[in-house]
PDB file of C-alpha atoms in Angstrom:
ATOM      1  CA  ASN A   1      32.818   9.337 -23.167  1.00 67.00           C
ATOM      2  CA  PRO A   2      30.673  11.958 -24.436  1.00 72.00           C
ATOM      3  CA  GLY A   3      31.047  12.478 -28.264  1.00 74.00           C
ATOM      4  CA  VAL A   4      32.506   9.075 -29.344  1.00 71.00           C
ATOM      5  CA  GLN A   5      31.311   5.453 -29.647  1.00 72.00           C
ATOM      6  CA  TYR A   6      28.038   6.272 -30.641  1.00 67.00           C
ATOM      7  CA  ALA A   7      27.170   2.908 -31.863  1.00 70.00           C
ATOM      8  CA  GLU A   8      27.847   1.151 -28.798  1.00 70.00           C
ATOM      9  CA  LYS A   9      25.868   3.257 -26.884  1.00 66.00           C
ATOM     10  CA  MET A  10      22.748   2.661 -28.869  1.00 65.00           C
ATOM     11  CA  ILE A  11      22.778  -0.976 -27.945  1.00 68.00           C
ATOM     12  CA  SER A  12      25.068  -1.547 -24.933  1.00 73.00           C
ATOM     13  CA  GLY A  13      23.254  -2.662 -21.877  1.00 73.00           C
ATOM     14  CA  TYR A  14      24.418   0.431 -19.680  1.00 77.00           C
ATOM     15  CA  TYR A  15      22.067   2.577 -21.933  1.00 87.00           C
ATOM     16  CA  LEU A  16      19.094   0.595 -22.106  1.00 91.00           C
ATOM     17  CA  GLY A  17      17.800   1.461 -18.796  1.00 92.00           C
ATOM     18  CA  GLU A  18      18.171   5.339 -19.657  1.00 93.00           C
ATOM     19  CA  LEU A  19      16.611   4.795 -22.659  1.00 93.00           C
ATOM     20  CA  VAL A  20      13.709   3.237 -21.179  1.00 95.00           C
ATOM     21  CA  ARG A  21      13.309   6.104 -18.715  1.00 96.00           C
ATOM     22  CA  LEU A  22      13.464   8.737 -20.980  1.00 96.00           C
ATOM     23  CA  LEU A  23      10.821   7.235 -23.219  1.00 96.00           C
ATOM     24  CA  SER A  24       8.762   6.512 -20.123  1.00 96.00           C
ATOM     25  CA  LEU A  25       8.734  10.030 -19.062  1.00 96.00           C
ATOM     26  CA  GLU A  26       7.557  11.037 -22.268  1.00 96.00           C
ATOM     27  CA  VAL A  27       4.542   8.491 -22.410  1.00 96.00           C
ATOM     28  CA  PHE A  28       3.968   8.908 -18.753  1.00 96.00           C
ATOM     29  CA  ARG A  29       4.732  12.372 -17.925  1.00 92.00           C
ATOM     30  CA  GLU A  30       3.041  13.427 -14.766  1.00 91.00           C
ATOM     31  CA  ASP A  31       1.863   9.897 -13.921  1.00 90.00           C
ATOM     32  CA  ILE A  32       6.064   9.695 -13.124  1.00 92.00           C
ATOM     33  CA  THR A  33       7.355  13.091 -12.320  1.00 89.00           C
ATOM     34  CA  ASP A  34       4.615  13.526  -9.677  1.00 91.00           C
ATOM     35  CA  TYR A  35       6.491  10.756  -7.759  1.00 90.00           C
ATOM     36  CA  ALA A  36       9.610  13.142  -7.303  1.00 88.00           C
ATOM     37  CA  GLU A  37      12.305  11.460  -5.259  1.00 91.00           C
ATOM     38  CA  ASN A  38      10.289   7.919  -4.843  1.00 92.00           C
ATOM     39  CA  THR A  39      11.351   6.515  -8.341  1.00 94.00           C
ATOM     40  CA  PRO A  40      14.455   6.321  -9.959  1.00 94.00           C
ATOM     41  CA  LEU A  41      12.652   7.172 -13.191  1.00 95.00           C
ATOM     42  CA  ASN A  42      13.171  10.650 -12.147  1.00 95.00           C
ATOM     43  CA  PHE A  43      16.708  10.564 -11.901  1.00 95.00           C
ATOM     44  CA  PRO A  44      19.031  10.255 -14.742  1.00 95.00           C
ATOM     45  CA  TRP A  45      20.924   6.816 -15.014  1.00 92.00           C
ATOM     46  CA  LYS A  46      19.306   5.511 -12.182  1.00 94.00           C
ATOM     47  CA  PHE A  47      16.788   3.246 -13.461  1.00 94.00           C
ATOM     48  CA  ARG A  48      18.940  -0.022 -14.312  1.00 93.00           C
ATOM     49  CA  SER A  49      19.102  -2.356 -17.355  1.00 93.00           C
ATOM     50  CA  GLU A  50      18.537  -5.132 -15.067  1.00 95.00           C
ATOM     51  CA  THR A  51      15.038  -3.477 -13.952  1.00 96.00           C
ATOM     52  CA  VAL A  52      14.205  -3.654 -17.932  1.00 96.00           C
ATOM     53  CA  SER A  53      15.350  -7.336 -18.087  1.00 96.00           C
ATOM     54  CA  ASP A  54      13.264  -8.223 -14.878  1.00 97.00           C
ATOM     55  CA  VAL A  55      10.257  -6.260 -16.203  1.00 98.00           C
ATOM     56  CA  LEU A  56      10.428  -8.027 -19.669  1.00 97.00           C
ATOM     57  CA  THR A  57      10.772 -11.571 -18.129  1.00 98.00           C
ATOM     58  CA  ASN A  58       7.816 -11.523 -16.310  1.00 98.00           C
ATOM     59  CA  TYR A  59       5.996  -9.823 -19.277  1.00 98.00           C
ATOM     60  CA  TYR A  60       7.162 -12.773 -21.750  1.00 97.00           C
ATOM     61  CA  GLN A  61       5.607 -15.327 -19.246  1.00 98.00           C
ATOM     62  CA  ASP A  62       2.337 -13.251 -19.031  1.00 98.00           C
ATOM     63  CA  ASN A  63       2.734 -12.478 -15.818  1.00 98.00           C
ATOM     64  CA  ILE A  64       1.582  -9.052 -15.455  1.00 98.00           C
ATOM     65  CA  ASN A  65       0.920  -8.889 -11.869  1.00 98.00           C
ATOM     66  CA  GLY A  66       5.071  -9.406 -11.636  1.00 98.00           C
ATOM     67  CA  VAL A  67       5.630  -6.374 -13.754  1.00 98.00           C
ATOM     68  CA  LEU A  68       3.288  -4.564 -11.622  1.00 97.00           C
ATOM     69  CA  ASP A  69       5.276  -5.533  -8.321  1.00 98.00           C
ATOM     70  CA  ILE A  70       8.560  -4.557 -10.201  1.00 98.00           C
ATOM     71  CA  LEU A  71       6.908  -1.181 -10.987  1.00 97.00           C
ATOM     72  CA  ARG A  72       5.260  -0.759  -7.667  1.00 96.00           C
ATOM     73  CA  GLY A  73       8.300  -1.902  -5.908  1.00 96.00           C
ATOM     74  CA  GLU A  74      11.738  -0.505  -4.859  1.00 93.00           C
ATOM     75  CA  LYS A  75      12.944  -0.543  -8.010  1.00 94.00           C
ATOM     76  CA  GLY A  76      10.100   1.507  -9.859  1.00 94.00           C
ATOM     77  CA  GLY A  77       8.555   3.442  -6.995  1.00 94.00           C
ATOM     78  CA  LEU A  78       5.273   4.050  -8.912  1.00 95.00           C
ATOM     79  CA  THR A  79       2.758   2.608  -6.436  1.00 94.00           C
ATOM     80  CA  LYS A  80      -0.373   4.044  -8.116  1.00 94.00           C
ATOM     81  CA  PHE A  81       0.319   2.222 -11.489  1.00 96.00           C
ATOM     82  CA  GLU A  82      -2.226   0.010 -12.781  1.00 96.00           C
ATOM     83  CA  GLN A  83      -2.137  -3.074 -14.882  1.00 97.00           C
ATOM     84  CA  GLN A  84      -2.618  -1.414 -18.248  1.00 97.00           C
ATOM     85  CA  ASP A  85       0.340   1.155 -17.164  1.00 97.00           C
ATOM     86  CA  ALA A  86       2.247  -2.077 -16.495  1.00 97.00           C
ATOM     87  CA  ARG A  87       1.593  -3.350 -19.757  1.00 98.00           C
ATOM     88  CA  VAL A  88       2.537  -0.127 -21.563  1.00 98.00           C
ATOM     89  CA  PHE A  89       5.628   0.239 -19.736  1.00 98.00           C
ATOM     90  CA  ALA A  90       6.262  -3.274 -20.789  1.00 98.00           C
ATOM     91  CA  LYS A  91       6.093  -2.361 -24.293  1.00 98.00           C
ATOM     92  CA  ILE A  92       8.141   0.219 -23.698  1.00 97.00           C
ATOM     93  CA  CYS A  93      11.053  -1.924 -22.679  1.00 97.00           C
ATOM     94  CA  GLN A  94      10.185  -4.220 -25.398  1.00 96.00           C
ATOM     95  CA  LEU A  95      10.374  -1.759 -27.865  1.00 95.00           C
ATOM     96  CA  ILE A  96      13.904  -0.459 -26.886  1.00 93.00           C
ATOM     97  CA  ILE A  97      15.537  -3.633 -26.546  1.00 92.00           C
ATOM     98  CA  ASN A  98      14.250  -4.485 -30.003  1.00 89.00           C
ATOM     99  CA  ARG A  99      15.539  -1.399 -31.100  1.00 85.00           C
ATOM    100  CA  SER A 100      18.764  -2.410 -29.639  1.00 79.00           C
ATOM    101  CA  ALA A 101      18.863  -5.678 -31.185  1.00 77.00           C
ATOM    102  CA  ASP A 102      17.857  -4.237 -34.604  1.00 71.00           C
ATOM    103  CA  LEU A 103      20.761  -1.878 -34.488  1.00 73.00           C
ATOM    104  CA  SER A 104      22.799  -4.623 -33.458  1.00 76.00           C
ATOM    105  CA  ALA A 105      22.123  -7.031 -36.663  1.00 79.00           C
ATOM    106  CA  THR A 106      22.468  -3.773 -38.792  1.00 78.00           C
ATOM    107  CA  LEU A 107      26.097  -3.134 -37.511  1.00 75.00           C
ATOM    108  CA  LEU A 108      26.790  -6.914 -37.866  1.00 78.00           C
ATOM    109  CA  LEU A 109      25.303  -7.147 -41.327  1.00 79.00           C
ATOM    110  CA  GLY A 110      27.189  -3.788 -42.425  1.00 83.00           C
ATOM    111  CA  THR A 111      30.497  -5.289 -41.120  1.00 80.00           C
ATOM    112  CA  LEU A 112      30.061  -8.550 -42.849  1.00 80.00           C
ATOM    113  CA  GLU A 113      29.255  -7.053 -46.292  1.00 74.00           C
TER     114      GLU A 113
END
């Protein structure tokens, strides 16, 4: 729905994967674009919110190798990513999820007042 429901789009699960994808492309640039068709991060709407959730689950369990496995595997396709890249990617996911939570809380507070 172009041009409508802005608030829902900023916080919904469907858009979280796309927001992570866009921010990751800004942060990593050639480190992602060099993979061409081998990663869903190079295609709009192909990086799933479920993958964001999987990355954060591993990250919150201090399992950076789990994050790396996801990013190097079929869901990420980033075979040359290292642990430091995985940490930065997980922080990007965390930033987007926290942004969504902050916006949700703000919208709820505004409704209650």
